[in-house]
CSV table of C-alpha atoms and ligand atoms in Angstrom, one decimal:
chain,number,residue,atom,x,y,z
A,1327,MET,CA,0.0,0.0,0.0
A,1328,THR,CA,1.6,3.3,-1.0
A,1329,ILE,CA,0.9,6.4,1.0
A,1330,GLY,CA,2.8,9.7,0.6
A,1331,ILE,CA,2.9,13.3,-0.4
A,1332,ASP,CA,0.3,13.8,-3.3
A,1333,GLN,CA,0.5,17.6,-3.5
A,1334,ILE,CA,2.9,20.1,-1.8
A,1335,ASN,CA,2.9,23.9,-1.9
A,1336,PHE,CA,4.3,26.8,0.1
A,1337,TYR,CA,3.2,30.4,0.9
A,1338,ILE,CA,5.5,33.2,2.1
A,1339,PRO,CA,4.6,36.8,3.0
A,1340,GLN,CA,5.2,39.3,0.2
A,1341,PHE,CA,7.9,41.3,2.0
A,1342,TYR,CA,11.7,40.6,2.6
A,1343,VAL,CA,14.8,42.3,3.8
A,1344,ASP,CA,18.1,42.0,2.1
A,1345,MET,CA,20.7,40.3,4.4
A,1346,ALA,CA,23.5,42.5,3.2
A,1347,ASP,CA,21.4,45.6,4.2
A,1348,LEU,CA,20.6,44.0,7.6
A,1349,ALA,CA,24.3,43.3,8.2
A,1350,GLU,CA,25.3,46.8,7.4
A,1351,ALA,CA,22.6,48.2,9.7
A,1352,ARG,CA,23.9,46.0,12.4
A,1353,GLY,CA,27.5,46.8,11.9
A,1354,VAL,CA,28.4,43.2,10.9
A,1355,ASP,CA,30.5,42.1,7.9
A,1356,PRO,CA,27.8,41.1,5.2
A,1357,ASN,CA,29.8,38.0,4.4
A,1358,LYS,CA,28.9,36.6,7.9
A,1359,PHE,CA,25.2,36.5,7.0
A,1360,LEU,CA,25.7,35.7,3.3
A,1361,TYR,CA,28.2,32.9,3.7
A,1362,GLY,CA,28.9,32.3,7.4
A,1363,ILE,CA,25.2,31.7,8.0
A,1364,GLY,CA,24.3,31.3,4.3
A,1365,GLN,CA,21.2,33.5,3.9
A,1366,THR,CA,20.6,36.1,1.1
A,1367,GLU,CA,17.2,37.4,1.9
A,1368,MET,CA,14.7,37.0,4.8
A,1369,ALA,CA,10.9,36.9,4.6
A,1370,VAL,CA,9.2,39.5,6.8
A,1371,SER,CA,5.7,39.0,8.1
A,1372,PRO,CA,3.1,41.7,8.1
A,1373,VAL,CA,0.5,41.6,10.9
A,1374,SER,CA,-2.1,40.5,8.3
A,1375,GLN,CA,-0.3,37.2,7.7
A,1376,ASP,CA,-0.4,34.9,10.8
A,1377,ILE,CA,0.0,31.1,11.0
A,1378,VAL,CA,-3.7,30.7,10.0
A,1379,SER,CA,-3.7,32.8,6.9
A,1380,MET,CA,-0.3,31.6,5.7
A,1381,GLY,CA,-1.3,28.0,6.2
A,1382,ALA,CA,-4.6,28.4,4.4
A,1383,ASN,CA,-2.9,30.3,1.6
A,1384,ALA,CA,-0.4,27.4,1.2
A,1385,ALA,CA,-3.2,24.8,1.0
A,1386,LYS,CA,-5.8,26.6,-1.0
A,1387,ASP,CA,-4.3,26.0,-4.4
A,1388,ILE,CA,-3.5,22.3,-3.9
A,1389,ILE,CA,-6.9,21.0,-2.8
A,1390,THR,CA,-9.8,20.4,-5.2
A,1391,GLU,CA,-13.6,20.4,-4.4
A,1392,ASP,CA,-13.3,16.5,-4.3
A,1393,ASP,CA,-10.3,16.7,-1.8
A,1394,LYS,CA,-12.4,19.0,0.5
A,1395,GLN,CA,-14.9,16.0,0.8
A,1396,SER,CA,-12.2,13.3,1.3
A,1397,ILE,CA,-10.0,15.1,3.7
A,1398,SER,CA,-10.9,13.7,7.2
A,1399,MET,CA,-8.0,15.2,9.2
A,1400,VAL,CA,-6.2,18.5,9.2
A,1401,ILE,CA,-3.0,18.8,11.2
A,1402,VAL,CA,-1.1,22.0,11.7
A,1403,ALA,CA,2.5,21.9,13.0
A,1404,THR,CA,3.6,25.1,14.5
A,1405,GLU,CA,5.8,26.7,17.2
A,1406,SER,CA,4.1,30.0,16.7
A,1407,ALA,CA,0.7,29.2,18.1
A,1408,ILE,CA,-1.7,32.1,18.4
A,1409,ASP,CA,-3.7,30.3,21.1
A,1410,SER,CA,-2.8,27.8,23.9
A,1411,ALA,CA,-6.1,25.9,23.5
A,1412,LYS,CA,-7.9,26.3,20.2
A,1413,ALA,CA,-6.1,24.6,17.3
A,1414,SER,CA,-5.3,26.8,14.3
A,1415,ALA,CA,-6.3,23.8,12.2
A,1416,VAL,CA,-9.9,24.5,13.1
A,1417,GLN,CA,-9.7,28.0,11.5
A,1418,ILE,CA,-7.8,26.7,8.5
A,1419,HIS,CA,-10.4,23.9,8.1
A,1420,ASN,CA,-13.2,26.7,8.0
A,1421,LEU,CA,-11.4,29.0,5.6
A,1422,LEU,CA,-10.8,26.1,3.1
A,1423,GLY,CA,-14.4,24.8,3.3
A,1424,ILE,CA,-13.4,21.2,4.2
A,1425,GLN,CA,-16.3,18.9,4.9
A,1426,PRO,CA,-17.3,19.1,8.7
A,1427,PHE,CA,-16.7,15.4,9.7
A,1428,ALA,CA,-13.0,16.0,10.1
A,1429,ARG,CA,-10.4,15.9,13.0
A,1430,CYS,CA,-8.5,19.1,13.4
A,1431,ILE,CA,-5.4,19.3,15.7
A,1432,GLU,CA,-2.3,21.3,16.3
A,1433,MET,CA,1.0,19.7,17.0
A,1434,LYS,CA,4.2,21.0,18.7
A,1435,GLU,CA,7.8,20.0,19.1
A,1436,ALA,CA,9.7,23.0,17.9
A,1437,CYS,CA,10.6,22.7,14.1
A,1438,TYR,CA,10.0,18.9,14.1
A,1439,ALA,CA,6.2,18.8,14.4
A,1440,ALA,CA,5.2,18.5,10.7
A,1441,THR,CA,7.2,15.2,10.5
A,1442,PRO,CA,5.2,13.3,13.2
A,1443,ALA,CA,2.1,14.9,11.6
A,1444,ILE,CA,3.1,13.2,8.3
A,1445,GLN,CA,3.8,9.9,10.1
A,1446,LEU,CA,0.5,10.1,11.9
A,1447,ALA,CA,-1.3,10.7,8.6
A,1448,GLN,CA,0.5,7.7,7.1
A,1449,ASP,CA,-0.5,5.4,9.9
A,1450,TYR,CA,-4.1,6.8,9.9
A,1451,LEU,CA,-4.6,6.3,6.2
A,1452,HIS,CA,-3.6,2.7,6.3
A,1453,GLN,CA,-7.1,2.0,7.5
A,1454,ARG,CA,-8.9,4.6,5.4
A,1455,PRO,CA,-8.2,4.0,1.6
A,1456,ASP,CA,-10.6,6.7,0.4
A,1457,GLU,CA,-9.6,9.5,2.8
A,1458,LYS,CA,-6.9,12.2,2.7
A,1459,VAL,CA,-5.1,14.2,5.4
A,1460,LEU,CA,-4.0,17.8,5.1
A,1461,VAL,CA,-0.7,18.5,6.9
A,1462,ILE,CA,0.3,22.2,7.3
A,1463,ALA,CA,3.5,23.5,8.7
A,1464,SER,CA,3.1,27.3,9.5
A,1465,ASP,CA,5.3,29.5,11.4
A,1466,THR,CA,6.7,33.0,12.0
A,1467,ALA,CA,10.4,32.6,13.1
A,1468,ARG,CA,11.2,35.6,15.4
A,1469,TYR,CA,14.2,36.1,17.7
A,1470,GLY,CA,13.9,39.9,18.3
A,1471,LEU,CA,15.4,43.0,16.8
A,1472,GLU,CA,19.3,43.1,17.2
A,1473,SER,CA,19.2,39.6,18.8
A,1474,GLY,CA,21.8,36.9,18.1
A,1475,GLY,CA,19.2,35.0,16.2
A,1476,GLU,CA,17.9,38.0,14.1
A,1477,PRO,CA,19.5,36.9,10.8
A,1478,THR,CA,17.9,33.5,11.1
A,1479,GLN,CA,14.3,34.7,11.2
A,1480,GLY,CA,11.6,34.3,8.4
A,1481,ALA,CA,8.0,33.3,7.9
A,1482,GLY,CA,5.9,30.9,5.8
A,1483,ALA,CA,3.9,27.9,5.5
A,1484,VAL,CA,4.1,24.6,3.6
A,1485,ALA,CA,0.9,22.5,3.0
A,1486,MET,CA,1.0,18.8,2.0
A,1487,LEU,CA,-1.8,16.6,0.9
A,1488,ILE,CA,-1.2,13.0,2.2
A,1489,SER,CA,-3.0,10.3,0.4
A,1490,HIS,CA,-2.9,6.8,-1.1
A,1491,LYS,CA,-1.3,6.6,-4.6
A,1492,PRO,CA,0.6,9.9,-4.1
A,1493,ARG,CA,1.8,11.7,-7.1
A,1494,ILE,CA,5.1,13.2,-5.7
A,1495,LEU,CA,6.8,11.2,-3.0
A,1496,GLU,CA,5.9,7.7,-1.7
A,1497,LEU,CA,6.8,7.5,2.0
A,1498,ASN,CA,8.8,4.5,3.1
A,1499,ASP,CA,8.0,2.8,6.5
A,1500,ASP,CA,11.6,3.2,7.8
A,1501,ALA,CA,11.6,6.4,9.9
A,1502,VAL,CA,14.2,6.6,12.8
A,1503,PRO,CA,13.5,9.2,15.4
A,1504,PHE,CA,16.1,10.4,18.1
A,1505,THR,CA,15.1,12.1,21.2
A,1506,GLU,CA,17.4,13.9,23.7
A,1507,ASP,CA,16.4,16.3,26.5
A,1508,VAL,CA,18.4,19.5,25.8
A,1509,TYR,CA,17.8,23.2,26.3
A,1510,ASP,CA,19.2,24.5,23.0
A,1511,PHE,CA,16.2,26.5,22.0
A,1512,TRP,CA,12.9,27.0,23.9
A,1513,ARG,CA,10.1,29.4,24.4
A,1514,PRO,CA,8.7,29.4,28.0
A,1515,ASN,CA,5.0,30.5,28.3
A,1516,GLY,CA,4.6,34.2,28.1
A,1517,HIS,CA,7.8,34.8,26.2
A,1518,MET,CA,7.4,36.6,22.8
A,1519,TYR,CA,10.7,35.3,21.6
A,1520,PRO,CA,12.6,32.0,22.1
A,1521,LEU,CA,15.6,31.6,24.4
A,1522,VAL,CA,18.5,30.2,22.5
A,1523,ALA,CA,21.9,28.7,23.3
A,1524,GLY,CA,23.3,29.3,19.8
A,1525,LYS,CA,26.3,27.1,19.8
A,1526,LEU,CA,24.6,24.3,21.7
A,1527,SER,CA,21.7,24.5,19.2
A,1528,LYS,CA,24.2,23.9,16.3
A,1529,ASP,CA,25.9,21.0,18.1
A,1530,ALA,CA,22.6,19.4,19.2
A,1531,TYR,CA,21.3,19.5,15.6
A,1532,ILE,CA,24.4,17.8,14.3
A,1533,HIS,CA,24.5,15.2,17.0
A,1534,SER,CA,20.8,14.4,16.4
A,1535,PHE,CA,21.4,14.0,12.7
A,1536,GLN,CA,24.5,11.8,13.2
A,1537,GLU,CA,22.6,9.5,15.7
A,1538,SER,CA,19.5,9.1,13.6
A,1539,TRP,CA,21.5,8.5,10.4
A,1540,LYS,CA,23.8,6.1,12.0
A,1541,GLU,CA,20.9,4.1,13.5
A,1542,TYR,CA,19.0,4.3,10.2
A,1543,ALA,CA,22.0,2.9,8.3
A,1544,LYS,CA,22.5,0.1,10.8
A,1545,ARG,CA,18.7,-1.0,11.0
A,1546,TYR,CA,18.2,-0.9,7.3
A,1547,ASN,CA,21.7,-1.8,6.1
A,1548,LYS,CA,21.9,1.4,3.9
A,1549,SER,CA,24.7,3.7,2.9
A,1550,LEU,CA,24.8,7.2,1.3
A,1551,ASP,CA,25.0,5.4,-2.1
A,1552,ASP,CA,21.3,4.4,-1.7
A,1553,PHE,CA,20.2,8.1,-1.8
A,1554,ALA,CA,19.9,10.4,-4.8
A,1555,ASN,CA,19.9,13.4,-2.5
A,1556,LEU,CA,19.3,14.3,1.2
A,1557,CYS,CA,17.1,17.2,2.5
A,1558,PHE,CA,17.6,18.8,6.0
A,1559,HIS,CA,15.8,21.0,8.4
A,1560,VAL,CA,17.2,24.4,7.3
A,1561,PRO,CA,17.1,27.1,10.1
A,1562,PHE,CA,19.8,28.7,7.9
A,1563,THR,CA,21.5,27.1,4.9
A,1564,LYS,CA,24.9,26.6,6.5
A,1565,MET,CA,23.3,24.4,9.3
A,1566,GLY,CA,22.3,21.5,7.2
A,1567,LYS,CA,25.5,21.8,5.2
A,1568,LYS,CA,27.6,21.3,8.4
A,1569,ALA,CA,25.5,18.2,9.3
A,1570,LEU,CA,26.0,16.8,5.8
A,1571,ASP,CA,29.7,17.5,5.8
A,1572,SER,CA,30.0,15.7,9.1
A,1573,ILE,CA,29.2,12.3,7.5
A,1574,LEU,CA,31.1,12.9,4.2
A,1575,THR,CA,34.1,11.2,5.7
A,1576,ASP,CA,37.1,9.8,3.8
A,1577,GLU,CA,35.5,6.5,3.1
A,1578,ILE,CA,32.7,8.1,1.0
A,1579,SER,CA,33.4,8.2,-2.7
A,1580,ASP,CA,34.0,11.5,-4.5
A,1581,GLU,CA,31.1,10.8,-6.7
A,1582,THR,CA,28.7,10.4,-3.8
A,1583,LYS,CA,30.1,13.5,-2.1
A,1584,LYS,CA,29.6,15.6,-5.3
A,1585,ARG,CA,26.1,14.4,-5.8
A,1586,LEU,CA,25.0,15.1,-2.2
A,1587,THR,CA,26.8,18.4,-2.1
A,1588,GLU,CA,25.2,19.6,-5.4
A,1589,GLY,CA,21.8,18.3,-4.3
A,1590,TYR,CA,22.2,20.2,-1.0
A,1591,GLU,CA,22.7,23.5,-2.9
A,1592,ALA,CA,19.5,22.9,-4.9
A,1593,ALA,CA,17.7,21.8,-1.7
A,1594,THR,CA,18.4,25.0,0.0
A,1595,TYR,CA,17.9,27.4,-2.9
A,1596,TYR,CA,14.4,28.6,-1.7
A,1597,ASN,CA,15.4,28.6,1.9
A,1598,ARG,CA,18.3,31.0,1.2
A,1599,TYR,CA,15.7,33.6,0.0
A,1600,VAL,CA,13.0,33.0,2.7
A,1601,GLY,CA,15.0,32.3,5.9
A,1602,ASN,CA,13.8,30.1,8.7
A,1603,ILE,CA,10.2,29.0,8.6
A,1604,TYR,CA,10.7,26.6,11.5
A,1605,THR,CA,8.3,23.5,10.9
A,1606,GLY,CA,8.1,24.1,7.2
A,1607,SER,CA,11.9,24.5,6.6
A,1608,LEU,CA,12.5,20.9,5.7
A,1609,TYR,CA,9.6,20.8,3.4
A,1610,LEU,CA,10.5,24.0,1.7
A,1611,SER,CA,13.8,22.4,1.2
A,1612,LEU,CA,12.2,19.4,-0.4
A,1613,ILE,CA,10.2,21.6,-2.8
A,1614,SER,CA,13.5,23.5,-3.6
A,1615,LEU,CA,15.2,20.3,-4.4
A,1616,LEU,CA,12.4,19.0,-6.6
A,1617,GLU,CA,12.0,22.3,-8.5
A,1618,THR,CA,15.6,23.2,-9.0
A,1619,HIS,CA,17.3,19.9,-9.5
A,1620,ASN,CA,17.1,17.1,-12.1
A,1621,LEU,CA,15.9,13.9,-10.5
A,1622,GLU,CA,13.9,10.9,-11.7
A,1623,GLY,CA,11.0,8.9,-10.6
A,1624,GLY,CA,12.0,5.9,-8.5
A,1625,GLN,CA,15.0,7.6,-6.8
A,1626,THR,CA,15.2,7.7,-3.1
A,1627,ILE,CA,15.4,10.9,-1.1
A,1628,GLY,CA,16.5,10.9,2.6
A,1629,LEU,CA,15.0,13.6,4.9
A,1630,PHE,CA,16.3,14.8,8.2
A,1631,SER,CA,13.9,16.6,10.4
A,1632,TYR,CA,15.0,18.5,13.7
A,1633,GLY,CA,13.2,20.3,16.4
A,1634,SER,CA,15.1,21.8,19.3
A,1635,GLY,CA,14.5,20.4,22.7
A,1636,SER,CA,15.1,18.0,21.0
A,1637,VAL,CA,13.7,15.4,18.5
A,1638,GLY,CA,15.4,14.5,15.2
A,1639,GLU,CA,14.2,12.0,12.7
A,1640,PHE,CA,15.7,10.5,9.6
A,1641,PHE,CA,13.1,9.1,7.1
A,1642,THR,CA,12.9,8.4,3.4
A,1643,GLY,CA,10.7,8.6,0.3
A,1644,LYS,CA,10.6,7.4,-3.2
A,1645,LEU,CA,10.0,9.9,-6.0
A,1646,VAL,CA,7.0,9.1,-8.1
A,1647,GLU,CA,7.3,8.9,-11.9
A,1648,GLY,CA,6.0,12.2,-13.4
A,1649,TYR,CA,6.3,14.1,-10.1
A,1650,GLN,CA,7.5,17.1,-12.0
A,1651,ASP,CA,4.1,17.6,-13.6
A,1652,VAL,CA,2.4,18.0,-10.3
A,1653,LEU,CA,4.7,20.9,-9.0
A,1654,ASP,CA,3.7,24.5,-9.7
A,1655,ILE,CA,7.2,25.9,-10.4
A,1656,THR,CA,6.0,29.1,-12.1
A,1657,SER,CA,3.9,30.3,-9.3
A,1658,HIS,CA,6.6,29.5,-6.7
A,1659,LYS,CA,9.2,31.5,-8.7
A,1660,ASN,CA,6.6,34.4,-8.9
A,1661,LEU,CA,5.9,34.2,-5.2
A,1662,LEU,CA,9.6,34.7,-4.5
A,1663,ASN,CA,10.4,37.2,-7.3
A,1664,GLU,CA,7.4,39.5,-6.8
A,1665,ARG,CA,8.0,40.3,-3.2
A,1666,LYS,CA,8.7,43.9,-2.1
A,1667,ALA,CA,12.1,44.6,-0.6
A,1668,LEU,CA,11.9,46.5,2.7
A,1669,THR,CA,14.5,48.9,4.0
A,1670,VAL,CA,15.9,48.0,7.5
A,1671,ASN,CA,13.8,50.8,8.9
A,1672,GLU,CA,10.6,49.4,7.3
A,1673,TYR,CA,11.5,45.9,8.4
A,1674,GLU,CA,11.9,47.2,12.0
A,1675,SER,CA,8.4,48.9,11.8
A,1676,PHE,CA,6.8,45.7,10.4
A,1677,PHE,CA,8.4,43.8,13.2
A,1678,LYS,CA,7.2,46.2,16.0
A,1679,ARG,CA,3.7,46.2,14.5
A,1680,PHE,CA,3.6,42.4,14.5
A,1681,ASP,CA,4.6,42.4,18.1
A,1682,ASN,CA,1.9,44.9,19.0
A,1683,LEU,CA,-0.8,43.5,16.6
A,1684,GLU,CA,-1.1,47.0,15.0
A,1685,PHE,CA,-2.7,46.7,11.6
A,1686,ASP,CA,-1.5,48.9,8.8
A,1687,HIS,CA,-3.6,47.3,6.0
A,1688,GLU,CA,-2.8,50.0,3.5
A,1689,THR,CA,0.8,49.1,3.5
A,1690,GLU,CA,0.5,45.4,4.0
A,1691,LEU,CA,-2.2,44.5,1.6
A,1692,ALA,CA,-0.8,46.6,-1.2
A,1693,HIS,CA,1.5,43.7,-2.0
A,1694,THR,CA,-0.7,40.8,-1.1
A,1695,ILE,CA,-1.7,38.5,-3.9
A,1696,PRO,CA,-5.4,38.8,-5.0
A,1697,GLY,CA,-7.2,35.8,-3.7
A,1698,ALA,CA,-5.0,35.4,-0.6
A,1699,PHE,CA,-6.4,34.9,2.8
A,1700,TYR,CA,-5.4,37.6,5.4
A,1701,LEU,CA,-6.0,38.5,9.0
A,1702,GLU,CA,-8.4,41.5,9.0
A,1703,ASN,CA,-8.8,42.3,12.6
A,1704,ILE,CA,-8.8,41.0,16.2
A,1705,ASN,CA,-11.7,41.9,18.5
A,1706,ASP,CA,-12.0,40.5,22.0
A,1707,HIS,CA,-9.1,38.1,21.1
A,1708,ILE,CA,-11.2,36.7,18.2
A,1709,ARG,CA,-9.4,36.7,14.9
A,1710,SER,CA,-11.3,37.4,11.7
A,1711,TYR,CA,-10.0,36.6,8.3
A,1712,ASN,CA,-10.9,37.8,4.8
A,1713,THR,CA,-9.8,37.1,1.2
A,1714,LEU,CA,-8.2,39.9,-0.9
A,1715,LYS,CA,-10.4,40.9,-3.8
Q,458,COA,N1,32.8,36.1,6.7
Q,458,COA,C1,32.3,34.8,6.6
Q,458,COA,N2,31.9,34.0,7.6
Q,458,COA,C2,31.9,34.6,8.8
Q,458,COA,C3,32.3,35.9,9.1
Q,458,COA,C4,32.8,36.7,8.0
Q,458,COA,N3,33.1,38.0,8.2
Q,458,COA,N4,32.1,36.2,10.4
Q,458,COA,C5,31.6,35.0,11.0
Q,458,COA,N5,31.5,34.1,10.1
Q,458,COA,C6,31.0,32.7,10.2
Q,458,COA,C7,31.5,32.0,11.5
Q,458,COA,O1,32.8,31.5,11.4
Q,458,COA,C8,30.4,31.0,11.7
Q,458,COA,O2,30.7,29.9,10.8
Q,458,COA,P1,31.0,28.4,11.5
Q,458,COA,O3,29.7,28.1,12.2
Q,458,COA,O4,31.2,27.5,10.3
Q,458,COA,O5,32.2,28.6,12.3
Q,458,COA,C9,29.2,31.7,11.2
Q,458,COA,O6,29.6,32.7,10.4
Q,458,COA,C10,28.3,32.2,12.2
Q,458,COA,O7,29.1,32.9,13.1
Q,458,COA,P2,28.8,32.8,14.7
Q,458,COA,O8,29.9,33.5,15.4
Q,458,COA,O9,28.6,31.4,15.2
Q,458,COA,O10,27.5,33.6,14.8
Q,458,COA,P3,26.6,34.0,16.0
Q,458,COA,O11,27.3,33.9,17.3
Q,458,COA,O12,26.0,35.3,15.5
Q,458,COA,O13,25.4,32.9,16.0
Q,458,COA,C11,23.7,31.5,15.2
Q,458,COA,C12,24.9,32.3,14.8
Q,458,COA,C13,23.1,30.8,14.1
Q,458,COA,C14,23.9,30.5,16.3
Q,458,COA,C15,22.6,32.5,15.7
Q,458,COA,O14,22.1,33.3,14.6
Q,458,COA,C16,21.4,31.9,16.4
Q,458,COA,O15,21.4,31.7,17.6
Q,458,COA,N6,20.3,31.5,15.6
Q,458,COA,C17,19.1,30.8,16.1
Q,458,COA,C18,19.3,29.4,16.5
Q,458,COA,C19,19.4,28.4,15.3
Q,458,COA,O16,18.9,28.7,14.3
Q,458,COA,N7,20.1,27.3,15.7
Q,458,COA,C20,20.2,26.2,14.7
Q,458,COA,C21,19.8,24.8,15.1
Q,458,COA,S1,18.1,24.7,15.1
């Protein structure tokens, strides 16, 4: 029985700041951001794009009227929750018009949560051949103005339709998770921004990858030669590269090293221009790989998911013949290319307005794509959404 990713799409806010401009404003050598961290541009969220509107925007173009009748579960993975009780999946379910006899939940474990959401969908669908699950990873990555993590912020959502007979990636039954209690990044209740132990977070990520990869290779008797490419969680593009390099040891052939290194560049192209989108980062990387690299149906992709705290997981999927025809490369390129660049001053005002929930619709909606969902207002802590005409 084959279950996997039938459709995949992303949405990002229509504003960004150039990392060289940000470096200059912070008195940092731009090469630190561009090469040391590996980021070129960073998506900036207006108040009108929260995890609900971004998640619904990522999903709306990949689900048909028939899908709305067959989706029986909506799972939102996020670490930017807007409510501690009500799941954002309920609001997204409403905005998308999905049939009412569905389960809607939100899942949390830092940047990792979309991966157990997909695994849950996979298990759930084994018993339900005619149903589908919508998994959405939606986040606004924020560390604070002039903070250490400032160059690794971003915002965006990835939506995936999980079904039988998927048209993009068949999920194999071979995932290996790895859990380790570590305080590398966390956001205690009431804190607007996370607390981060920067160096520890990089070390914990690499350790988690090495452990899950080593165990995977041992359990399933696999080597790097079995993979066309690997995708990583990408908080910033240098991070996954460090993890990849850590296993490209002397015994690995030059051919494999070259294949995986070139694939990594393709798999982080979109991330380099978006920044960190937390739960969606691995899946944005997968889209980037599929849309900017030449691969073939039948090839195996390895995926490493990581959420601070921490849980990592190595899992794999097989590309489906003709997967290229299902991707909407043109609209993804437009989404990236038609964004408005903000000056650092403008980025700072966006940032403060987002913190204080101060709407400036005239500025924000002028660059929103017609047909997109947006957060219109908040009254008595109740959020109302609308669609741009
Ligand atoms: N030119 C080129 N590279 C430069 C440079 C320059 N002028 N100046 C510094 N660098 C390099 C450093 O050598 C380092 O590379 P390395 O890690 O390969 O050694 C890199 O830029 C980052 O420098 P560092 O001093 O570590 O930066 P920092 O103290 O500002 O912290 C993060 C960087 C990523 C830890 C910080 O942004 C952060 O905390 N981010 C959030 C947490 C996170 O994303 N963790 C990842 C795991 S989930």
